[in-house]
Coordinates of C-alpha atoms and ligand atoms in Angstrom, one line a residue:
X1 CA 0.0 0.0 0.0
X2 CA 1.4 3.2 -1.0
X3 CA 0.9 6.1 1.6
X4 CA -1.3 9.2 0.7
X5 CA 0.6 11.9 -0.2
X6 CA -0.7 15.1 2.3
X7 CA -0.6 18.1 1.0
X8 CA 1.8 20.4 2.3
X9 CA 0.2 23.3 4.8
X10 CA 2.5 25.5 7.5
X11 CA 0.8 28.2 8.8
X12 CA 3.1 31.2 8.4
X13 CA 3.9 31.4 12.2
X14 CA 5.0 27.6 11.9
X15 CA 7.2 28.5 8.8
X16 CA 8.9 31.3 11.0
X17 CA 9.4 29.3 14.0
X18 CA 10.4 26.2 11.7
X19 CA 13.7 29.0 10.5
X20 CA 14.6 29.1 14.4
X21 CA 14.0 25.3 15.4
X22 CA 14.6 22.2 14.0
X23 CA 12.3 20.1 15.7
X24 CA 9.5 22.1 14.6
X25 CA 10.6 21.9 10.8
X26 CA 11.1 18.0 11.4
X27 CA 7.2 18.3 12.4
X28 CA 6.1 20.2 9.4
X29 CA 8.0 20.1 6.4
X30 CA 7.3 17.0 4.2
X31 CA 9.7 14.4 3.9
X32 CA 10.4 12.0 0.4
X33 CA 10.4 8.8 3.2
X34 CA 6.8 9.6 3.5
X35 CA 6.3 7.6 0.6
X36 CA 7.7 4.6 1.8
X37 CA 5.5 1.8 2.9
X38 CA 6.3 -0.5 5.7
X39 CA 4.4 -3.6 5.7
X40 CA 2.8 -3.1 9.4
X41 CA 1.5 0.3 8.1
X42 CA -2.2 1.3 8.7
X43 CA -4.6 3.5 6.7
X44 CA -6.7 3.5 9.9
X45 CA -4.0 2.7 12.9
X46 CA -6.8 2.5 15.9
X47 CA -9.6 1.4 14.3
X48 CA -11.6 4.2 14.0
X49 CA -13.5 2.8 11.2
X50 CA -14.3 -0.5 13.7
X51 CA -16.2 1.7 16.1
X52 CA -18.3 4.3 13.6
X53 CA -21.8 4.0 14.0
X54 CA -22.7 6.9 11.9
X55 CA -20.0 8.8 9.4
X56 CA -17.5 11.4 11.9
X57 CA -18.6 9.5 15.2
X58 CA -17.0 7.0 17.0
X59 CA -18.3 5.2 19.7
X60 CA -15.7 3.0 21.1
X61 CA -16.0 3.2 24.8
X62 CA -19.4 3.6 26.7
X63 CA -19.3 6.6 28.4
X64 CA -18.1 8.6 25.5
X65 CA -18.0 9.4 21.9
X66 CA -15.6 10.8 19.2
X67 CA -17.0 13.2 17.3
X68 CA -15.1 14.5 14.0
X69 CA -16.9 17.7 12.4
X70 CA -14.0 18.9 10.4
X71 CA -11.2 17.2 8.8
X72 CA -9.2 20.2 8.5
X73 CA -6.0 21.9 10.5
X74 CA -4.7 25.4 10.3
X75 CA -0.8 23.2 9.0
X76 CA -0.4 19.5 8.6
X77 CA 1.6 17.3 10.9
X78 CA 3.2 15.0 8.3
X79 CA 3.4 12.5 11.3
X80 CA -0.7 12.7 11.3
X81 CA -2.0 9.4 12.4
X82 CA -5.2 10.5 10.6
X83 CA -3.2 11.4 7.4
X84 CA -5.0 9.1 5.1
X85 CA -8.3 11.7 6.0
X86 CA -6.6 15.1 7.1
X87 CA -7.5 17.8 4.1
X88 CA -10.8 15.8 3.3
X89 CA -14.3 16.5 3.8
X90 CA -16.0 16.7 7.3
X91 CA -19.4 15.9 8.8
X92 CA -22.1 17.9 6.8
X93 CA -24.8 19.6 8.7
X94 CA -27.0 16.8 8.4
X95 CA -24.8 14.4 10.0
X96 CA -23.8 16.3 12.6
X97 CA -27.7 16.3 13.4
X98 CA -27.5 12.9 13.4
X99 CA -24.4 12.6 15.4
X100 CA -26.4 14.6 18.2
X101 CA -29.0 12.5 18.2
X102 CA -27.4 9.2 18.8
X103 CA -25.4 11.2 21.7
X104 CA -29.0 12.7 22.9
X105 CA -30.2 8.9 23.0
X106 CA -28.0 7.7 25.4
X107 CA -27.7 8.7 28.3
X108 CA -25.2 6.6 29.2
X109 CA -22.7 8.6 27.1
X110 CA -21.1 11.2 29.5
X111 CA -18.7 13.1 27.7
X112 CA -18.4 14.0 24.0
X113 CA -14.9 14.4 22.4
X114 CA -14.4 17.0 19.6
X115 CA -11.6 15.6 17.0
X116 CA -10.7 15.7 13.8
X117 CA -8.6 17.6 11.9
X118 CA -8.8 20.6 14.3
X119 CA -12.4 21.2 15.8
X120 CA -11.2 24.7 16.6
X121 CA -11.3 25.6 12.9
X122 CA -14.5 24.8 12.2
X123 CA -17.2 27.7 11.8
X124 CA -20.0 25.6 13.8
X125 CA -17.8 25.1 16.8
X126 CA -20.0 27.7 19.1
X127 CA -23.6 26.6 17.8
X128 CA -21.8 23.1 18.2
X129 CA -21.0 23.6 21.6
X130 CA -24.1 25.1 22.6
X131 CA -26.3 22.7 21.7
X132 CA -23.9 19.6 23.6
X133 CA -24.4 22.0 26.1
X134 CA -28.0 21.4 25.9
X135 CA -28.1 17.6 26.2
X136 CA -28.4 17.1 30.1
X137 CA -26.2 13.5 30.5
X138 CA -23.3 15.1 29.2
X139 CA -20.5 16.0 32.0
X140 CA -18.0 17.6 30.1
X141 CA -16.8 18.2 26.5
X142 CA -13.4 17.7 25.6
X143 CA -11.9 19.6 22.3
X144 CA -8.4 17.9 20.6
X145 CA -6.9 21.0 19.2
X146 CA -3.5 22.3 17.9
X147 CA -4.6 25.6 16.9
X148 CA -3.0 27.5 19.4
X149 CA 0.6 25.9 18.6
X150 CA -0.4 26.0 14.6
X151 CA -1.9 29.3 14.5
X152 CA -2.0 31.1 17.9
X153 CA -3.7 34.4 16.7
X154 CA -6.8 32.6 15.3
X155 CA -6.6 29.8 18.3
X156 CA -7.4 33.7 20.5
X157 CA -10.3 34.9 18.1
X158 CA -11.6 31.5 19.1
X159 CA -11.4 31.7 22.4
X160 CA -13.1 35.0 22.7
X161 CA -16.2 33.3 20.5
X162 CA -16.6 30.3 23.6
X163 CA -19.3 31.6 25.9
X164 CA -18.6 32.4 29.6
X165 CA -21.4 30.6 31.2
X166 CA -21.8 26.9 30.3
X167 CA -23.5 23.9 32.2
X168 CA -21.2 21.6 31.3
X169 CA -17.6 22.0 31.8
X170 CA -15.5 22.5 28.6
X171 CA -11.5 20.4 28.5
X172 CA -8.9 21.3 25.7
X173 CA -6.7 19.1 25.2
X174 CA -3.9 20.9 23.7
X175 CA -1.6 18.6 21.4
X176 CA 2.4 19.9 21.8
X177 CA 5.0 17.9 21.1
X178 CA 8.3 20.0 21.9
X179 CA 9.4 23.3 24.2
X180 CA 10.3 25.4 21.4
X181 CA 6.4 25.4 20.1
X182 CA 5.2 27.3 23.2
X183 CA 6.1 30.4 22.1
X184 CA 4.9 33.6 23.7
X185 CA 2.3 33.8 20.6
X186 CA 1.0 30.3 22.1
X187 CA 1.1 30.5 26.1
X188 CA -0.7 33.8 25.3
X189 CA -3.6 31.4 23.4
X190 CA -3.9 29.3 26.4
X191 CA -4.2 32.0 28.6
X192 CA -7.2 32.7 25.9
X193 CA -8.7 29.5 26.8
X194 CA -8.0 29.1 30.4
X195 CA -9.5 33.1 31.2
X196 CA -12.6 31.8 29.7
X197 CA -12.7 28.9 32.1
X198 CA -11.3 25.9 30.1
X199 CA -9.3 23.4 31.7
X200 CA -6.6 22.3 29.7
X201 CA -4.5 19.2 29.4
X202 CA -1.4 18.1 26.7
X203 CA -1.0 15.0 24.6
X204 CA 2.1 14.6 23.1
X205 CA 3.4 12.1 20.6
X206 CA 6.3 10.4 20.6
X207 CA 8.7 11.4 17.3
X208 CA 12.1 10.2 16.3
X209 CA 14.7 13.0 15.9
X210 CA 11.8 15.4 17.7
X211 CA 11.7 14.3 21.2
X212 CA 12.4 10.9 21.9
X213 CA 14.6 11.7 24.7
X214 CA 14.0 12.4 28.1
X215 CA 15.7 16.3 28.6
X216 CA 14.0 17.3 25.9
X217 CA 10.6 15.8 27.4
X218 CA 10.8 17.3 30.7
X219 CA 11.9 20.3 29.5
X220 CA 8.2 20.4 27.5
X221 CA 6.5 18.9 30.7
X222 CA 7.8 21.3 33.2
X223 CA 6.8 24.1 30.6
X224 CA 3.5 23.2 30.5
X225 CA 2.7 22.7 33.7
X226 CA 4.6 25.7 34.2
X227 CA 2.0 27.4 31.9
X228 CA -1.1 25.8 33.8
X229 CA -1.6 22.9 31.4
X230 CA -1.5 19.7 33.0
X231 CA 0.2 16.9 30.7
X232 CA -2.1 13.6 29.8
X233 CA -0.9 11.6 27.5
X234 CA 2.3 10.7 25.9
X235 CA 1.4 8.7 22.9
X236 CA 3.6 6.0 21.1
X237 CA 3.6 6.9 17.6
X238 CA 1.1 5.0 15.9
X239 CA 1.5 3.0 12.6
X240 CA 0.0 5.4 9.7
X241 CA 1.3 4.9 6.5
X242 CA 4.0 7.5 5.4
X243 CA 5.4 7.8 8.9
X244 CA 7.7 5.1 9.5
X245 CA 10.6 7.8 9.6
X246 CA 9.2 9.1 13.3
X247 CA 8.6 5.7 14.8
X248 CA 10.2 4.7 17.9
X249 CA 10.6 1.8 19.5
X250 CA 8.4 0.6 22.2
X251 CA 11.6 -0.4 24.3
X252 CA 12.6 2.9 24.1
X253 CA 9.7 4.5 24.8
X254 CA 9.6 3.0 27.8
X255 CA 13.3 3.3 28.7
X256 CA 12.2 7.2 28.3
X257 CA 8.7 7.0 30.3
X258 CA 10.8 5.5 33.5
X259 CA 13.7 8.0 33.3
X260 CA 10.6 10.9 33.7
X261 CA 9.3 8.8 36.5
X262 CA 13.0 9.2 38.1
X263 CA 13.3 12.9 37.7
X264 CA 10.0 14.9 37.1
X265 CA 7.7 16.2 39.5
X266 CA 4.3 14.1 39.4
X267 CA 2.0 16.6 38.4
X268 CA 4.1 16.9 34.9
X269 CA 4.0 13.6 34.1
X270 CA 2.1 12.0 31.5
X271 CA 0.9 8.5 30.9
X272 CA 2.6 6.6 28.3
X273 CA 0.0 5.1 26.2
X274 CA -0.2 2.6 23.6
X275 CA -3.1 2.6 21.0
X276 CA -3.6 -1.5 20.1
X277 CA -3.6 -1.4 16.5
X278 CA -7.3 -2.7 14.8
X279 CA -9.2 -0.6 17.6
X280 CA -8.8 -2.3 20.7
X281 CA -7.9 1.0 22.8
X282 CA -5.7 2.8 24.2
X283 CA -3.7 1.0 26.9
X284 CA -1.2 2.1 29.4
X285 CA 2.4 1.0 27.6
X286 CA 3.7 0.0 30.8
X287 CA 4.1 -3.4 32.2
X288 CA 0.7 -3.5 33.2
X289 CA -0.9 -4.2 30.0
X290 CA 2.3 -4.2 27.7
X291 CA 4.8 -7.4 27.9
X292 CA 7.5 -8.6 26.2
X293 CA 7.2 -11.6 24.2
X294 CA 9.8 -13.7 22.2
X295 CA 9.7 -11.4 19.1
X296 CA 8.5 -8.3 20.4
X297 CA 5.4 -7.5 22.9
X298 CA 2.0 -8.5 23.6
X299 CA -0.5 -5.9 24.4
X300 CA -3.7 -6.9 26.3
X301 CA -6.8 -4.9 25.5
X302 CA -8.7 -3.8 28.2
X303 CA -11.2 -6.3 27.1
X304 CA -8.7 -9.3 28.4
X305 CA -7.9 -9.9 24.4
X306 CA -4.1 -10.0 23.3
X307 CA -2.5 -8.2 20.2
X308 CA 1.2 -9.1 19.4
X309 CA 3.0 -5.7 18.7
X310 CA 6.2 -5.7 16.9
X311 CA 9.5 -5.3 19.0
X312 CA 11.2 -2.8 16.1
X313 CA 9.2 -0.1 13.9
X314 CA 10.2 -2.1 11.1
X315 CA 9.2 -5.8 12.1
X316 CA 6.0 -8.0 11.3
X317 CA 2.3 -7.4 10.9
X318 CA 0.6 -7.4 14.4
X319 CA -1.5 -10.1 14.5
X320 CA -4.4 -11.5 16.9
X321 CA -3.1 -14.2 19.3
X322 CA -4.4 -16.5 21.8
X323 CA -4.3 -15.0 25.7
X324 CA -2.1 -16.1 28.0
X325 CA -2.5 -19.6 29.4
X326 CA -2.2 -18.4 33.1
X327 CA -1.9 -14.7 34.9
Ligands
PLP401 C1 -8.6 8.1 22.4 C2 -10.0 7.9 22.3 C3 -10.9 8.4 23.2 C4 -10.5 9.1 24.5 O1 -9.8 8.2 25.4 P1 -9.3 8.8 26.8 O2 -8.5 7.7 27.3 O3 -10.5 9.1 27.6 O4 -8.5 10.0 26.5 C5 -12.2 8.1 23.0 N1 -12.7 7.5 21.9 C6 -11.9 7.1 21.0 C7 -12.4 6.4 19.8 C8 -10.5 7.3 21.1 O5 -9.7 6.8 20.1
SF4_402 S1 -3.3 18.8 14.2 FE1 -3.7 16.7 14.6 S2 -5.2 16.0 13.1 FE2 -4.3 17.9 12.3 S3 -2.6 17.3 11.0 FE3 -1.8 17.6 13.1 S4 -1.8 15.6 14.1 FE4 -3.2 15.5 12.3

């Protein structure tokens, strides 16, 4: 399978900061090793398409849903896990009506989980908002954004469109990946979000030749927390096609994950997570639910299923195997 080619889009704030770091250029400018298929690669790494009851909504766990109005983002991280889609088409009006429904029909779902692309570039994020506001079961809303790293100015016209009184309480999640991309420009965007009452969290991802060490990570978690933004999840890179180049190995991930452990304060540590290829869910990448096998790992889904996960970024297929005949 060859991987899609994604277009190339820097915001012109990511193109100046890109001149003054290279770990933000390694982000954002597009690579020829993009084209190279590997054959673990995934169109769809987690399975979103396993879990879609309706086109741009997810429903993998029961208490809350993924929803996906736009596919679009202010630049394109050519390590996208969601590269085969980014640039595309998002929900139309009509299924986002039907998207609200299936939410207003269940109570059970607690929290709904704006994704995408970039939710925060989407002209129906307020009306959005307001009418998950409206539907009673629903604790919080959580927004996946980059905006204010991609595109800080526009993340603050954003901001000032959220209203200040809401029922239920609003979560960014804000997705950095490296010290040098909170720039004055961006802390002064999550200041944006947090004077408006936001609570904000980071995810992170994993890259090779970005920040796959662990100076380089605490120096990102201390500035975050430093800037109110308490960091969540540190994600091993998943397998999208085209991104092979950034992959790191699980051992090292790891290695990196327990050298925080040693060093950081608890409040800026994230949890090293592993997204079980074909949809099983996120798992913690520790010992816990990830162990080493003879040719690499074996990841058990929070469903008590196992997944072997390849040892190297270049290794095998992962493949379904039997559990474990004891433990
Ligand atoms: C990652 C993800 C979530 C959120 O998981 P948390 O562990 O709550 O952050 C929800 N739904 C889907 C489909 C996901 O991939
Ligand atoms: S902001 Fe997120 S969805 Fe958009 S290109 Fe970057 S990683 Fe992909």
């Amino acid at each position: 399978m060859t991987p899609r080619d994604l277009p190339e889009l820097i915001s012109p704030h990511l193109r100046a900061l890109a001149e003054r770091s290279e770990p933000v250029a390694r982000q954002f400018a597009p690579d020829a090793r993009e084209a190279v298929a590997t054959p673990d690669d995934r169109d769809d790494p987690i399975g979103d398409a396993a879990h879609s009851p309706l086109p741009g909504l997810v429903h993998r766990y029961p208490d809350r849903v993924l929803l996906l109005p736009t596919l679009g983002c202010a630049s394109h991280c050519r390590f996208c896990f969601r590269r085969d889609r980014v640039g595309a088409k998002g929900m139309s009006d009509a299924e986002i009506d039907d998207a609200l429904d299936y939410v207003a029909d269940r109570p059970e779902i607690r929290e709904v989980i704006l994704s995408g692309g970039d939710p925060l570039t989407d002209p129906r994020l307020e009306t959005l908002l307001a009418r998950l506001d409206a539907i009673d079961a629903i604790d919080w809303v959580r927004i996946h954004t980059r905006l204010a790293v991609h595109d800080p100015k526009r993340a603050i016209r954003v901001a000032a469109t959220l209203p200040d009184v809401r029922r239920a309480a609003l979560w960014v999640a804000l997705h950095v990946n490296h010290a040098d991309e909170l720039t004055p420009e961006t802390r002064a965007a999550i200041r944006a979000f947090q004077a408006k009452g936001a609570f904000l969290v980071s995810q992170t991802v994993l890259l090779k030749g970005v920040n796959d060490d662990a100076d380089t990570l605490a120096a990102l978690f201390r500035a975050l927390v430093g800037a109110g933004v308490k960091p969540y999840y540190l994600h091993h890179p998943d397998r999208a096609a085209g991104t092979e180049h950034y992959r790191v190995p699980l051992a090292k991930g790891r290695a990196i994950a327990e050298a925080l452990r040693a060093t950081l304060s608890g409040i800026a540590q994230p949890t090293y997570v592993l997204d079980i290829p074909g949809g099983h869910g996120k798992v913690w990448a520790t010992d816990a639910f990830v162990t080493p096998s003879a040719n690499g790992w074996i990841a058990r889904a929070t469903d008590g299923s196992h997944h072997a996960y390849p040892a190297d970024p270049e290794t095998a297929m992962v493949t379904e195997v039997a559990p474990a005949e004891t433990k």
